[in-house]
Amino acid sequence: VITRFITATGTGLGKTLVTAALCHQLRRMGRTVRALKPLVTGFDETSWADSDPAVLLKGLGKWPSFETPAAQASRRMGEDLDSIAPFRFAAPLAPSMAAAQEGRAVDLDAVVGFCRAAMAGPDEVLLIEGVGGVMAPLAAGITVLDWIKALACPAILVTGSYLGSLSHSLTALAVLRAAAVPLAGVVVSESADSTVSLEDTVAELMTWTDAPILALPRLTGPEPWQNAPPLTRLA
Ligand SMILES: Nc1ncnc2c1ncn2[C@@H]1O[C@H](COP(=O)(O)OP(=O)(O)OP(=O)(O)O)[C@@H](O)[C@H]1O
Ligand SMILES: [Mg+2]
């Protein structure tokens, strides 16, 4: 199974968008794909039509568009949600803090075990969306980086084009390199109202790494992942 861990320099930069776009594009090429968002924070169990797991289900074509969100939510709550995102927390915080608010803790071994089971197949490609950035805290002394290292799979780094993003990107790349995480590539997702050119940001990053650097322009529409340029060379 070709496995990719989709991480980012921070939260809200485009991990879910990139993962859903890859699901959509790989399926159109005839490849079988599974996508996971094992750890979700800020999750509302009663209304999750716009949540990360829901967007991934849409990218996988498993969320029929003719159903109302309410009907989808009630029908799919048990089956699909648990198979894509079993570790869910309500507070919109880093996982360690969101778990603490519920008197719980993130169990990295359980998260890794869930991912490893999917890495055994049967799908050709497995996309695992992380949570927050490369070093978002999961539990005491444990960050997303430990999760990536435990899986020993290549990472896709999603970053932005906002002023200051280069330092964030190079910091994340240095941390991944120091941990010997293979880099499948970088996606620069154009930041809203950015004062910096997307193309110039991509060109600059290319001088810092040999990995593929892909530009993802600002997309529009209710399901922007459908309109993404080809990203499949990353998987
Ligand atoms: N290139 C882009 N064009 C248009 N919209 C974008 C782009 N990149 C990100 N967005 C939008 O920004 C929002 C945040 O993106 P997304 O949910 O993919 O980030 P994320 O990294 O998965 O965040 P989280 O850390 O919460 O999982 C979404 O509404 C997404 O559609
Ligand atoms: Mg996301």
mmCIF file of N, CA, C and O and ligand atoms in Angstrom, residues 6-20 37 39-41 50-52 55 129-133 158-159 187-192 198 215-225 229, ligand 1:
data_model
loop_
_atom_site.group_PDB
_atom_site.id
_atom_site.type_symbol
_atom_site.label_atom_id
_atom_site.label_comp_id
_atom_site.label_asym_id
_atom_site.label_seq_id
_atom_site.Cartn_x
_atom_site.Cartn_y
_atom_site.Cartn_z
ATOM 1 N N ILE A 6 -0.271 13.251 5.391
ATOM 2 C CA ILE A 6 -0.427 14.652 5.000
ATOM 3 C C ILE A 6 -0.349 15.519 6.253
ATOM 4 O O ILE A 6 -1.235 15.495 7.112
ATOM 5 N N THR A 7 0.754 16.267 6.330
ATOM 6 C CA THR A 7 0.942 17.161 7.464
ATOM 7 C C THR A 7 1.076 18.588 6.943
ATOM 8 O O THR A 7 0.918 18.833 5.745
ATOM 9 N N ALA A 8 1.326 19.525 7.836
ATOM 10 C CA ALA A 8 1.340 20.936 7.430
ATOM 11 C C ALA A 8 2.231 21.737 8.354
ATOM 12 O O ALA A 8 2.687 21.239 9.392
ATOM 13 N N THR A 9 2.455 22.993 7.968
ATOM 14 C CA THR A 9 3.212 23.883 8.839
ATOM 15 C C THR A 9 2.323 24.433 9.950
ATOM 16 O O THR A 9 2.820 25.031 10.888
ATOM 17 N N GLY A 10 1.019 24.237 9.843
ATOM 18 C CA GLY A 10 0.109 24.733 10.867
ATOM 19 C C GLY A 10 -1.301 24.278 10.546
ATOM 20 O O GLY A 10 -1.512 23.482 9.618
ATOM 21 N N THR A 11 -2.253 24.798 11.277
ATOM 22 C CA THR A 11 -3.633 24.377 11.062
ATOM 23 C C THR A 11 -4.318 25.248 10.004
ATOM 24 O O THR A 11 -3.913 26.389 9.768
ATOM 25 N N GLY A 12 -5.319 24.687 9.344
ATOM 26 C CA GLY A 12 -6.153 25.466 8.425
ATOM 27 C C GLY A 12 -5.483 25.879 7.135
ATOM 28 O O GLY A 12 -5.891 26.850 6.495
ATOM 29 N N LEU A 13 -4.441 25.158 6.707
ATOM 30 C CA LEU A 13 -3.700 25.576 5.510
ATOM 31 C C LEU A 13 -4.108 24.810 4.258
ATOM 32 O O LEU A 13 -3.821 25.255 3.133
ATOM 33 N N GLY A 14 -4.755 23.647 4.409
ATOM 34 C CA GLY A 14 -5.189 22.917 3.213
ATOM 35 C C GLY A 14 -4.937 21.418 3.221
ATOM 36 O O GLY A 14 -5.022 20.796 2.164
ATOM 37 N N LYS A 15 -4.653 20.823 4.383
ATOM 38 C CA LYS A 15 -4.432 19.367 4.430
ATOM 39 C C LYS A 15 -5.642 18.606 3.917
ATOM 40 O O LYS A 15 -5.527 17.683 3.110
ATOM 41 N N THR A 16 -6.836 18.973 4.410
ATOM 42 C CA THR A 16 -8.040 18.256 4.005
ATOM 43 C C THR A 16 -8.325 18.480 2.528
ATOM 44 O O THR A 16 -8.685 17.545 1.799
ATOM 45 N N LEU A 17 -8.127 19.723 2.083
ATOM 46 C CA LEU A 17 -8.338 20.036 0.661
ATOM 47 C C LEU A 17 -7.419 19.186 -0.221
ATOM 48 O O LEU A 17 -7.857 18.578 -1.209
ATOM 49 N N VAL A 18 -6.145 19.111 0.137
ATOM 50 C CA VAL A 18 -5.178 18.331 -0.644
ATOM 51 C C VAL A 18 -5.522 16.838 -0.593
ATOM 52 O O VAL A 18 -5.465 16.141 -1.615
ATOM 53 N N THR A 19 -5.899 16.355 0.581
ATOM 54 C CA THR A 19 -6.209 14.925 0.724
ATOM 55 C C THR A 19 -7.449 14.564 -0.091
ATOM 56 O O THR A 19 -7.459 13.549 -0.809
ATOM 57 N N ALA A 20 -8.483 15.401 -0.014
ATOM 58 C CA ALA A 20 -9.708 15.134 -0.788
ATOM 59 C C ALA A 20 -9.432 15.214 -2.286
ATOM 60 O O ALA A 20 -9.940 14.409 -3.077
ATOM 61 N N LYS A 37 -8.705 10.274 8.712
ATOM 62 C CA LYS A 37 -8.437 11.451 9.551
ATOM 63 C C LYS A 37 -8.581 10.916 10.974
ATOM 64 O O LYS A 37 -9.596 11.157 11.649
ATOM 65 N N LEU A 39 -7.442 11.446 13.971
ATOM 66 C CA LEU A 39 -7.640 12.320 15.126
ATOM 67 C C LEU A 39 -8.322 13.597 14.677
ATOM 68 O O LEU A 39 -7.787 14.314 13.831
ATOM 69 N N VAL A 40 -9.494 13.884 15.223
ATOM 70 C CA VAL A 40 -10.182 15.137 14.883
ATOM 71 C C VAL A 40 -10.475 15.904 16.159
ATOM 72 O O VAL A 40 -11.000 15.326 17.126
ATOM 73 N N THR A 41 -10.192 17.199 16.152
ATOM 74 C CA THR A 41 -10.638 18.037 17.266
ATOM 75 C C THR A 41 -11.632 19.054 16.719
ATOM 76 O O THR A 41 -11.760 19.238 15.512
ATOM 77 N N ASP A 50 -19.596 19.331 7.336
ATOM 78 C CA ASP A 50 -18.460 20.092 6.810
ATOM 79 C C ASP A 50 -17.151 19.725 7.512
ATOM 80 O O ASP A 50 -16.136 20.392 7.329
ATOM 81 N N SER A 51 -17.199 18.678 8.330
ATOM 82 C CA SER A 51 -15.995 18.288 9.064
ATOM 83 C C SER A 51 -14.973 17.651 8.128
ATOM 84 O O SER A 51 -15.284 17.275 6.993
ATOM 85 N N ASP A 52 -13.750 17.500 8.617
ATOM 86 C CA ASP A 52 -12.704 16.870 7.802
ATOM 87 C C ASP A 52 -13.101 15.461 7.345
ATOM 88 O O ASP A 52 -12.961 15.146 6.146
ATOM 89 N N VAL A 55 -15.532 15.719 4.456
ATOM 90 C CA VAL A 55 -14.921 16.166 3.193
ATOM 91 C C VAL A 55 -14.147 15.007 2.555
ATOM 92 O O VAL A 55 -14.204 14.797 1.341
ATOM 93 N N GLU A 129 -4.489 11.905 6.912
ATOM 94 C CA GLU A 129 -4.379 13.325 7.276
ATOM 95 C C GLU A 129 -4.025 13.432 8.752
ATOM 96 O O GLU A 129 -4.709 12.865 9.609
ATOM 97 N N GLY A 130 -2.982 14.186 9.040
ATOM 98 C CA GLY A 130 -2.598 14.415 10.433
ATOM 99 C C GLY A 130 -3.545 15.391 11.100
ATOM 100 O O GLY A 130 -4.733 15.473 10.763
ATOM 101 N N VAL A 131 -3.038 16.125 12.047
ATOM 102 C CA VAL A 131 -3.859 17.111 12.743
ATOM 103 C C VAL A 131 -2.949 18.309 13.015
ATOM 104 O O VAL A 131 -1.789 18.128 13.409
ATOM 105 N N GLY A 132 -3.430 19.514 12.734
ATOM 106 C CA GLY A 132 -2.602 20.699 12.921
ATOM 107 C C GLY A 132 -1.307 20.603 12.142
ATOM 108 O O GLY A 132 -1.284 20.069 11.027
ATOM 109 N N GLY A 133 -0.216 21.091 12.739
ATOM 110 C CA GLY A 133 1.076 21.090 12.073
ATOM 111 C C GLY A 133 1.955 19.921 12.477
ATOM 112 O O GLY A 133 1.521 19.013 13.200
ATOM 113 N N VAL A 158 2.002 20.412 3.622
ATOM 114 C CA VAL A 158 1.166 21.480 3.073
ATOM 115 C C VAL A 158 1.538 22.779 3.778
ATOM 116 O O VAL A 158 1.605 22.824 5.012
ATOM 117 N N THR A 159 1.780 23.795 2.972
ATOM 118 C CA THR A 159 2.121 25.087 3.557
ATOM 119 C C THR A 159 1.370 26.183 2.807
ATOM 120 O O THR A 159 0.616 25.906 1.874
ATOM 121 N N VAL A 187 3.152 20.900 -0.900
ATOM 122 C CA VAL A 187 2.108 21.611 -1.629
ATOM 123 C C VAL A 187 1.988 23.004 -1.024
ATOM 124 O O VAL A 187 1.744 23.141 0.177
ATOM 125 N N VAL A 188 2.193 24.025 -1.854
ATOM 126 C CA VAL A 188 2.009 25.400 -1.389
ATOM 127 C C VAL A 188 0.596 25.810 -1.750
ATOM 128 O O VAL A 188 0.279 26.044 -2.920
ATOM 129 N N SER A 189 -0.277 25.853 -0.744
ATOM 130 C CA SER A 189 -1.674 26.217 -0.956
ATOM 131 C C SER A 189 -1.792 27.725 -0.799
ATOM 132 O O SER A 189 -1.541 28.274 0.276
ATOM 133 N N GLU A 190 -2.147 28.373 -1.880
ATOM 134 C CA GLU A 190 -2.146 29.842 -1.905
ATOM 135 C C GLU A 190 -3.007 30.419 -0.782
ATOM 136 O O GLU A 190 -4.195 30.094 -0.665
ATOM 137 N N SER A 191 -2.397 31.261 0.021
ATOM 138 C CA SER A 191 -3.121 31.857 1.140
ATOM 139 C C SER A 191 -4.079 32.930 0.643
ATOM 140 O O SER A 191 -3.781 33.638 -0.326
ATOM 141 N N ALA A 192 -5.230 33.060 1.315
ATOM 142 C CA ALA A 192 -6.193 34.096 0.952
ATOM 143 C C ALA A 192 -5.543 35.463 1.170
ATOM 144 O O ALA A 192 -4.875 35.685 2.176
ATOM 145 N N LEU A 198 2.501 33.280 -5.328
ATOM 146 C CA LEU A 198 2.539 31.817 -5.157
ATOM 147 C C LEU A 198 3.715 31.228 -5.929
ATOM 148 O O LEU A 198 4.469 30.409 -5.399
ATOM 149 N N ALA A 215 2.343 23.875 -6.737
ATOM 150 C CA ALA A 215 1.548 25.072 -6.451
ATOM 151 C C ALA A 215 0.066 24.721 -6.489
ATOM 152 O O ALA A 215 -0.409 24.083 -7.424
ATOM 153 N N LEU A 216 -0.651 25.128 -5.443
ATOM 154 C CA LEU A 216 -2.103 24.947 -5.407
ATOM 155 C C LEU A 216 -2.732 26.332 -5.337
ATOM 156 O O LEU A 216 -2.789 26.951 -4.272
ATOM 157 N N PRO A 217 -3.185 26.864 -6.489
ATOM 158 C CA PRO A 217 -3.749 28.222 -6.480
ATOM 159 C C PRO A 217 -5.019 28.274 -5.638
ATOM 160 O O PRO A 217 -5.594 27.239 -5.292
ATOM 161 N N ARG A 218 -5.453 29.483 -5.362
ATOM 162 C CA ARG A 218 -6.705 29.688 -4.638
ATOM 163 C C ARG A 218 -7.845 29.118 -5.484
ATOM 164 O O ARG A 218 -8.026 29.503 -6.644
ATOM 165 N N LEU A 219 -8.593 28.193 -4.948
ATOM 166 C CA LEU A 219 -9.686 27.543 -5.673
ATOM 167 C C LEU A 219 -11.018 28.093 -5.194
ATOM 168 O O LEU A 219 -11.121 28.601 -4.080
ATOM 169 N N THR A 220 -12.045 27.945 -6.024
ATOM 170 C CA THR A 220 -13.369 28.430 -5.627
ATOM 171 C C THR A 220 -14.372 27.280 -5.720
ATOM 172 O O THR A 220 -14.042 26.187 -6.167
ATOM 173 N N GLY A 221 -15.582 27.580 -5.320
ATOM 174 C CA GLY A 221 -16.652 26.586 -5.399
ATOM 175 C C GLY A 221 -16.896 25.913 -4.070
ATOM 176 O O GLY A 221 -16.056 25.960 -3.168
ATOM 177 N N PRO A 222 -18.067 25.265 -3.923
ATOM 178 C CA PRO A 222 -18.430 24.618 -2.662
ATOM 179 C C PRO A 222 -17.543 23.406 -2.368
ATOM 180 O O PRO A 222 -17.339 23.052 -1.213
ATOM 181 N N GLU A 223 -17.024 22.769 -3.403
ATOM 182 C CA GLU A 223 -16.140 21.621 -3.204
ATOM 183 C C GLU A 223 -14.836 21.895 -3.968
ATOM 184 O O GLU A 223 -14.582 21.315 -5.032
ATOM 185 N N PRO A 224 -14.006 22.799 -3.429
ATOM 186 C CA PRO A 224 -12.829 23.266 -4.162
ATOM 187 C C PRO A 224 -11.875 22.130 -4.550
ATOM 188 O O PRO A 224 -11.170 22.243 -5.554
ATOM 189 N N TRP A 225 -11.872 21.047 -3.769
ATOM 190 C CA TRP A 225 -10.960 19.929 -4.074
ATOM 191 C C TRP A 225 -11.228 19.331 -5.452
ATOM 192 O O TRP A 225 -10.344 18.719 -6.051
ATOM 193 N N PRO A 229 -5.443 21.448 -9.359
ATOM 194 C CA PRO A 229 -4.556 20.963 -10.425
ATOM 195 C C PRO A 229 -4.025 19.578 -10.040
ATOM 196 O O PRO A 229 -4.130 19.181 -8.879
HETATM 197 N N1 LIG B 1 -5.841 26.789 -2.212
HETATM 198 C C1 LIG B 1 -7.036 26.966 -1.614
HETATM 199 N N2 LIG B 1 -8.076 27.481 -2.306
HETATM 200 C C2 LIG B 1 -9.278 27.652 -1.729
HETATM 201 N N3 LIG B 1 -9.558 27.329 -0.457
HETATM 202 C C3 LIG B 1 -8.558 26.815 0.275
HETATM 203 C C4 LIG B 1 -7.251 26.607 -0.243
HETATM 204 N N4 LIG B 1 -6.482 26.063 0.728
HETATM 205 C C5 LIG B 1 -7.276 25.949 1.799
HETATM 206 N N5 LIG B 1 -8.522 26.393 1.550
HETATM 207 C C6 LIG B 1 -9.678 26.435 2.436
HETATM 208 O O1 LIG B 1 -9.240 26.803 3.717
HETATM 209 C C7 LIG B 1 -9.933 26.071 4.706
HETATM 210 C C8 LIG B 1 -8.934 25.261 5.515
HETATM 211 O O2 LIG B 1 -8.373 24.253 4.662
HETATM 212 P P1 LIG B 1 -8.309 22.741 5.151
HETATM 213 O O3 LIG B 1 -9.536 22.393 5.913
HETATM 214 O O4 LIG B 1 -7.962 21.887 3.994
HETATM 215 O O5 LIG B 1 -7.055 22.882 6.157
HETATM 216 P P2 LIG B 1 -6.447 21.777 7.122
HETATM 217 O O6 LIG B 1 -4.979 21.931 7.051
HETATM 218 O O7 LIG B 1 -7.010 20.462 6.790
HETATM 219 O O8 LIG B 1 -6.966 22.271 8.550
HETATM 220 P P3 LIG B 1 -7.048 21.413 9.932
HETATM 221 O O9 LIG B 1 -5.744 21.669 10.624
HETATM 222 O O10 LIG B 1 -8.218 22.037 10.623
HETATM 223 O O11 LIG B 1 -7.289 19.986 9.572
HETATM 224 C C9 LIG B 1 -10.936 25.189 3.984
HETATM 225 O O12 LIG B 1 -12.177 25.855 3.911
HETATM 226 C C10 LIG B 1 -10.319 25.050 2.601
HETATM 227 O O13 LIG B 1 -11.259 24.751 1.601
#
